[in-house]
mmCIF file of C-alpha atoms in Angstrom:
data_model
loop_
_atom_site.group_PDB
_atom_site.id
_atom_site.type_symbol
_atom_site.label_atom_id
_atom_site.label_comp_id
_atom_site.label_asym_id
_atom_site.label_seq_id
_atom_site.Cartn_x
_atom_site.Cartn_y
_atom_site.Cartn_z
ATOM 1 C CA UNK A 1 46.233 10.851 -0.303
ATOM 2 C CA UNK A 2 46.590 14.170 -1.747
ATOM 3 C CA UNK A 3 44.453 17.230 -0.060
ATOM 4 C CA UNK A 4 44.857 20.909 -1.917
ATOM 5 C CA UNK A 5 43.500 23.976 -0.009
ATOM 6 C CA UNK A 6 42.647 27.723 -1.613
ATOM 7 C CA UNK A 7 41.199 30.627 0.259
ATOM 8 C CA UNK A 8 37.771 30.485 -0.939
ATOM 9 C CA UNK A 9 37.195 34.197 -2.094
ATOM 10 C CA UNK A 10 39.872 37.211 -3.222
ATOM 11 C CA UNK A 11 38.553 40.733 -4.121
ATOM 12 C CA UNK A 12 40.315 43.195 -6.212
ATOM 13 C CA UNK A 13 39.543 45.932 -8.340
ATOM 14 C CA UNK A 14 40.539 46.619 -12.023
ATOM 15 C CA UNK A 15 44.059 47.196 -13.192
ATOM 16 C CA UNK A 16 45.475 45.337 -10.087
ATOM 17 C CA UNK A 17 47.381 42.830 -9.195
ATOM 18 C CA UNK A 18 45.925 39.172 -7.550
ATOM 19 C CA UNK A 19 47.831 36.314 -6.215
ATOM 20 C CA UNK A 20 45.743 33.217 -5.194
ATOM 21 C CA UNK A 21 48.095 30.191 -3.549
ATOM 22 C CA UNK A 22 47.379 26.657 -3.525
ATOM 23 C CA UNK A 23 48.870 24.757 -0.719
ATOM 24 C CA UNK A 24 48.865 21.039 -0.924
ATOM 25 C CA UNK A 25 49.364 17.591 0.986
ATOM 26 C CA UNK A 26 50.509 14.933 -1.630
ATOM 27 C CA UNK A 27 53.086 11.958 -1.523
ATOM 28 C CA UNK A 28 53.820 13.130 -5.157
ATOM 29 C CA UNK A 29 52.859 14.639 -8.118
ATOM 30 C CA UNK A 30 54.251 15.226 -11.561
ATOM 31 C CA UNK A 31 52.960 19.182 -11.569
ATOM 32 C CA UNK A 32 51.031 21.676 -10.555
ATOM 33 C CA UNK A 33 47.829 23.316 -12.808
ATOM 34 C CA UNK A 34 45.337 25.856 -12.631
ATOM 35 C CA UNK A 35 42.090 26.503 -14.216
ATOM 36 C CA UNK A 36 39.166 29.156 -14.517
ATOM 37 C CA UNK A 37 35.892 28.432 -14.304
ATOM 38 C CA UNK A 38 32.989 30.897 -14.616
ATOM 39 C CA UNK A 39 29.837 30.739 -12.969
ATOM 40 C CA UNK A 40 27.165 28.200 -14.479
ATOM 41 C CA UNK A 41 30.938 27.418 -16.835
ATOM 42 C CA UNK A 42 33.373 24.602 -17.605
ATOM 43 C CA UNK A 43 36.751 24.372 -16.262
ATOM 44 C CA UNK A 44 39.241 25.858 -19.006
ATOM 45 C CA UNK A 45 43.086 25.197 -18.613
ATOM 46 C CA UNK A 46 45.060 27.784 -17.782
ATOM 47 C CA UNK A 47 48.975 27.197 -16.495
ATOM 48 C CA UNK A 48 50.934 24.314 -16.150
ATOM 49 C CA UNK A 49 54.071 23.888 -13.776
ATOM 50 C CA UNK A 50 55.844 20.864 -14.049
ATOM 51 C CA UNK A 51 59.490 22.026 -12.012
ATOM 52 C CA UNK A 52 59.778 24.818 -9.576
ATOM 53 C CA UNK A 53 59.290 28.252 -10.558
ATOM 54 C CA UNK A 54 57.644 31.026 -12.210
ATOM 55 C CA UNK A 55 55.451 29.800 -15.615
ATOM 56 C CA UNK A 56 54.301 32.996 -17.794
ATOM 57 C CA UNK A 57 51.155 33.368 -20.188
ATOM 58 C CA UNK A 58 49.940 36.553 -20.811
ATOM 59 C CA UNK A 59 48.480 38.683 -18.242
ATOM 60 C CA UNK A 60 48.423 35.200 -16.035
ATOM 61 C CA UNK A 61 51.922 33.509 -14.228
ATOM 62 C CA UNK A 62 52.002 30.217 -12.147
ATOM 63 C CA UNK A 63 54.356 29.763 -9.737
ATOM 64 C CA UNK A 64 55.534 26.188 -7.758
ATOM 65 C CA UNK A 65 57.593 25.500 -5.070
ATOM 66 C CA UNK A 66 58.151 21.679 -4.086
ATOM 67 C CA UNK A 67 60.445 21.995 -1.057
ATOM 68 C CA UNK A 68 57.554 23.890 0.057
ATOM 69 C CA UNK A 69 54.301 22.274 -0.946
ATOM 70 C CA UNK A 70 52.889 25.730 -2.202
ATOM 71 C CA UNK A 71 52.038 27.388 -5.637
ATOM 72 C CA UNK A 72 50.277 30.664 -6.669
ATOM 73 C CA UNK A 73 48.590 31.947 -9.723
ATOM 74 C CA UNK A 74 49.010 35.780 -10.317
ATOM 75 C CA UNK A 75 47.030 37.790 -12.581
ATOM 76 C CA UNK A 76 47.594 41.150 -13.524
ATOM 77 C CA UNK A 77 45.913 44.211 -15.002
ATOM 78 C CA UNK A 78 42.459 42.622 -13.488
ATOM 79 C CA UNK A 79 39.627 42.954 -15.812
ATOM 80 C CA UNK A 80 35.875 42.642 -15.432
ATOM 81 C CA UNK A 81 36.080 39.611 -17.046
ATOM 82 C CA UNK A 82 38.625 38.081 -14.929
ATOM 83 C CA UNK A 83 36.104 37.427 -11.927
ATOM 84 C CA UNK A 84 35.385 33.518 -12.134
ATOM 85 C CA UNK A 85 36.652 30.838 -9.595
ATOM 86 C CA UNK A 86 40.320 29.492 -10.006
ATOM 87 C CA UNK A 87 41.193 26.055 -9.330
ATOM 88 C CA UNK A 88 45.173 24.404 -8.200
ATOM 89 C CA UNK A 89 44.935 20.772 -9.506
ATOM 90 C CA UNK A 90 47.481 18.166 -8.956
ATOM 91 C CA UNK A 91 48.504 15.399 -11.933
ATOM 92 C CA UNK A 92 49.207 12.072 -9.780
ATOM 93 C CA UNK A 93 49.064 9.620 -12.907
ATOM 94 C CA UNK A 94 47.196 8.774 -15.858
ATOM 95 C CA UNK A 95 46.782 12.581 -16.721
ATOM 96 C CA UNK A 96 44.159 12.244 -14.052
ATOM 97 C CA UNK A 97 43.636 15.468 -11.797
ATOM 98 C CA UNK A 98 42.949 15.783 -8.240
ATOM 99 C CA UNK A 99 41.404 19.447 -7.281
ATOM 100 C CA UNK A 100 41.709 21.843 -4.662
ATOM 101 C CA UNK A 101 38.915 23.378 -3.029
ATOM 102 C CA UNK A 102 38.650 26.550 -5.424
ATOM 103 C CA UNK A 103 39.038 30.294 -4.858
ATOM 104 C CA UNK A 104 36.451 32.881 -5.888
ATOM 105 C CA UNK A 105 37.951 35.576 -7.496
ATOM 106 C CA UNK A 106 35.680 39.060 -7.350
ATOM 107 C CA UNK A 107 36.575 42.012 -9.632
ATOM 108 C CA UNK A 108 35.420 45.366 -9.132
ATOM 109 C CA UNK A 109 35.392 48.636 -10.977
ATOM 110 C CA UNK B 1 35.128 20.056 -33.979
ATOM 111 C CA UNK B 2 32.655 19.971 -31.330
ATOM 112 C CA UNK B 3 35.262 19.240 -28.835
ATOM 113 C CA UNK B 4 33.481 17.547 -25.908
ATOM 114 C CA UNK B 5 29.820 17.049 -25.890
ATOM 115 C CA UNK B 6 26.982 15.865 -22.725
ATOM 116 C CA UNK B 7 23.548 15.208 -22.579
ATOM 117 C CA UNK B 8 21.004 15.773 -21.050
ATOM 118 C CA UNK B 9 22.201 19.453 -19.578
ATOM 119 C CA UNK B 10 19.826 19.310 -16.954
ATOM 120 C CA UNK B 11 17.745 16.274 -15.392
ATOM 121 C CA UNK B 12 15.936 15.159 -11.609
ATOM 122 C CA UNK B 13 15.750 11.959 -10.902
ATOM 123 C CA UNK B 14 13.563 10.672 -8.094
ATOM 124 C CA UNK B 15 15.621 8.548 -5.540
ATOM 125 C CA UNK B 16 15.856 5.248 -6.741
ATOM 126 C CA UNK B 17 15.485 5.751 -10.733
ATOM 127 C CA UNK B 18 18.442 5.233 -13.236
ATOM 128 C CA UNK B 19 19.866 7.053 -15.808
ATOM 129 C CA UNK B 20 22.946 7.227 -18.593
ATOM 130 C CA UNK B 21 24.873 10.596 -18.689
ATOM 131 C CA UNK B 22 25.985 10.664 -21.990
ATOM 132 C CA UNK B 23 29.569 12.296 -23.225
ATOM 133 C CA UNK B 24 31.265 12.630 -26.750
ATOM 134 C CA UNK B 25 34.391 13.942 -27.874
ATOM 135 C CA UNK B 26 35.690 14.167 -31.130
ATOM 136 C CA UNK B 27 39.385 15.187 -30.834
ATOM 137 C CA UNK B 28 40.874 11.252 -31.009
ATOM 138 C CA UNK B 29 41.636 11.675 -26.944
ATOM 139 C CA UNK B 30 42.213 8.079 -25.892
ATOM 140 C CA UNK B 31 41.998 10.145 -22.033
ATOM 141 C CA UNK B 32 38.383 10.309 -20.513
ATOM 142 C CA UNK B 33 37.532 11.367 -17.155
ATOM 143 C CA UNK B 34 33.709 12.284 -15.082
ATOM 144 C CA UNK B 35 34.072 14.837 -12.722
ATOM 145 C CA UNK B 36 31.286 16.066 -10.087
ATOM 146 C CA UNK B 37 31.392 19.405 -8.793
ATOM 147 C CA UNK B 38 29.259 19.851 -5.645
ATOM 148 C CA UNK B 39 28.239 23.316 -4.864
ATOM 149 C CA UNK B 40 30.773 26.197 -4.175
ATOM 150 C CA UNK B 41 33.642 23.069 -4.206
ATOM 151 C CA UNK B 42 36.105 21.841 -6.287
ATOM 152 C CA UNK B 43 35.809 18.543 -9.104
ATOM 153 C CA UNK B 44 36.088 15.136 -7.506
ATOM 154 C CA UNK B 45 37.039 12.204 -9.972
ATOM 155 C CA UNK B 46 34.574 9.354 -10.020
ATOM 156 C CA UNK B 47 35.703 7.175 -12.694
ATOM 157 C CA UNK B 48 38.230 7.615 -16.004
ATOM 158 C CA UNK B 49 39.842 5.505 -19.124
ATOM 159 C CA UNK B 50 42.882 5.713 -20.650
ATOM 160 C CA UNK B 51 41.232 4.107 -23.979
ATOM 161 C CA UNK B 52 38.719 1.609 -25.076
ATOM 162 C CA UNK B 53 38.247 -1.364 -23.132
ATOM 163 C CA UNK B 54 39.669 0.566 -19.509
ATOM 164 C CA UNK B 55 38.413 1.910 -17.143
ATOM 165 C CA UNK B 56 39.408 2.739 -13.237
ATOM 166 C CA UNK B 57 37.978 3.840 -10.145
ATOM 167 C CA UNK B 58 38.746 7.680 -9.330
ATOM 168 C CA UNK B 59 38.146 9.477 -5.854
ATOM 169 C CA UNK B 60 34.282 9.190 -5.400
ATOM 170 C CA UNK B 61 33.213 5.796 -7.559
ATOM 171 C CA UNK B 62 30.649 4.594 -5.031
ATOM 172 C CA UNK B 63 27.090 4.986 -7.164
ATOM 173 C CA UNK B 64 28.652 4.993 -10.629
ATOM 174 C CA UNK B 65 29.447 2.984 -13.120
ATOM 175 C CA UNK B 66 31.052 3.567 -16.819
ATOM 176 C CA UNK B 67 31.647 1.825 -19.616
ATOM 177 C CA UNK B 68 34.396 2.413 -22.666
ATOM 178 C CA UNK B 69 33.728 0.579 -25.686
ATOM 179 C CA UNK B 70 34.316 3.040 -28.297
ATOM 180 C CA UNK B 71 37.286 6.069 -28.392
ATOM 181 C CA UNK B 72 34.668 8.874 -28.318
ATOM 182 C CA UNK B 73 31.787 7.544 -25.833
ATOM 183 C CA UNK B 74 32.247 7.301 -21.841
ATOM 184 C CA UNK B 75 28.926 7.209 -20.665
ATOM 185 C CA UNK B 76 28.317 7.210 -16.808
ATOM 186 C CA UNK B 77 25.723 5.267 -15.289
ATOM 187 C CA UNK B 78 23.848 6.343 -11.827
ATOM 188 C CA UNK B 79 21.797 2.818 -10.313
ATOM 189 C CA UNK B 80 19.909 3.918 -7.658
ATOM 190 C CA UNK B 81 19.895 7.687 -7.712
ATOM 191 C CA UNK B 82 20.404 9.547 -4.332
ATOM 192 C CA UNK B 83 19.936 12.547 -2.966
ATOM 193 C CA UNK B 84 23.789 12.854 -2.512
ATOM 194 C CA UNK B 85 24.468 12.692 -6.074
ATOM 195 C CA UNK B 86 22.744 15.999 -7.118
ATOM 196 C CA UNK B 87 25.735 17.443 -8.569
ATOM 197 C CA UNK B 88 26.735 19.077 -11.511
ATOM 198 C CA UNK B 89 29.182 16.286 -13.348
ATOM 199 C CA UNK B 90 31.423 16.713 -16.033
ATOM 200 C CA UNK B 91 33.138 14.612 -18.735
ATOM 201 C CA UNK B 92 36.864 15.725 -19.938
ATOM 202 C CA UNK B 93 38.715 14.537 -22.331
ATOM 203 C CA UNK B 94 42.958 14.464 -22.368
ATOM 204 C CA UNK B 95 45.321 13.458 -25.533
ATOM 205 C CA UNK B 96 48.760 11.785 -23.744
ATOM 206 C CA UNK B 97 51.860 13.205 -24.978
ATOM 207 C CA UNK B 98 54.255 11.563 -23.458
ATOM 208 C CA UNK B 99 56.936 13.646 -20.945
ATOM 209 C CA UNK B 100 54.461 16.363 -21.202
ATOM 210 C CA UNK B 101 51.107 17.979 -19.602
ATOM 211 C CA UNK B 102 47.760 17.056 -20.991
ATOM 212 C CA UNK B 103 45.129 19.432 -20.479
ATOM 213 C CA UNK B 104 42.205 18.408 -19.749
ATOM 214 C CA UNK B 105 39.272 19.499 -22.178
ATOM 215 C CA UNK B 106 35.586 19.953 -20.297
ATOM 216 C CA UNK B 107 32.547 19.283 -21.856
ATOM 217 C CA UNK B 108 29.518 21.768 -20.134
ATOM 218 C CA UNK B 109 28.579 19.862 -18.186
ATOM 219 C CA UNK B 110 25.135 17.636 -16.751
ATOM 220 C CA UNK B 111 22.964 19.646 -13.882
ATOM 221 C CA UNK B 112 21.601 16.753 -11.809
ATOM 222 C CA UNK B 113 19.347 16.655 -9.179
ATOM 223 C CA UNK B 114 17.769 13.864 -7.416
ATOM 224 C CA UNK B 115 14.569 14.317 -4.969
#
């Protein structure tokens, strides 16, 4: 089976610089993804990795490391807005996803 | 396009009764998927298609049931509502590009809960 874990809350304050890491359990996978969801919110895609290493979009990078079982999402220049939860998800098959346990991410002035 | 849609947003249930939680998309995704999202966890699968006519069991099917007889409809059915399945659940919706990621589209989402 496959088994994801997050820290479950990360502060920061505006203008920095987050990193939230996913570390997983899985017999294999064809990538690693993240998505934001805000409170009372839907899930919204953010990054995709498919190989190892660094993915950039904007403000937001992905990183993925096989050999290790461990990926990260970094954000930078925080914003207000930025304060949601963030979620690793694995793609087994079938496009289907299998979550981690989510990390609240707290922004503060 | 109104992307992916579900109804009711909110409903209880006492334990025992039935109900259909409905979701729509109209992007063409032959993909469908029902997610539940427990409180402060992540999405568990319960059931999705890959098109018309399939279905498949996904990580948490026990209680469910679905049906896929049209592109855009995957309703989920809940026999014999719980207490366990107050949830919030929601439908997504993929298009499959082969030898490339599909993200997943989320509808809003149904708030259920079942006394």
């Amino acid at each position: 089976g496959q088994s994801l874990e997050q820290p479950s809350e990360v502060t920061a304050v505006e203008g920095a610089i987050v990193q939230i890491n996913c570390t997983y359990q899985t017999s294999g996978f064809y990538g690693l993804s993240w998505y934001q969801q805000h409170d009372g919110g839907a899930p919204t895609f953010l990054s995709y990795n498919a190989l190892d290493g660094l993915e950039e979009t904007g403000r937001f990078s992905s990183f993925l490391s096989r050999s290790d079982s461990y990926g990260y999402l970094l954000l930078q220049e925080l914003q207000m807005k930025d304060s949601a939860s963030y979620f690793c998800a694995v793609s087994p098959g079938d496009d289907k996803l299998i979550f981690g346990t989510g990390t609240r991410l707290q922004v503060f002035p | 396009n109104a992307g992916v849609t579900q109804t009711p947003k909110f409903r209880i249930l006492k334990i025992g009764q039935s109900m259909t939680l409905q979701c729509a998309q109209d992007m063409n995704h032959n993909y469908m998927y029902w997610y539940r999202q427990d409180p402060g966890m992540g999405l568990k699968l319960i059931y999705y298609s890959v098109g018309a006519g399939i279905t498949d069991k996904g990580e948490v099917p026990n209680g469910y049931n679905v049906s896929r007889s049209t592109t855009e409809d995957f309703p989920l059915r809940l026999e014999l509502a719980a207490p366990s399945q107050t949830s919030v659940y929601f439908c997504a919706s993929s298009y499959p590009i082969t030898g490339s990621y599909n993200e997943q589209f989320f509808g809003p989402g149904t708030r259920l809960t079942v006394l």
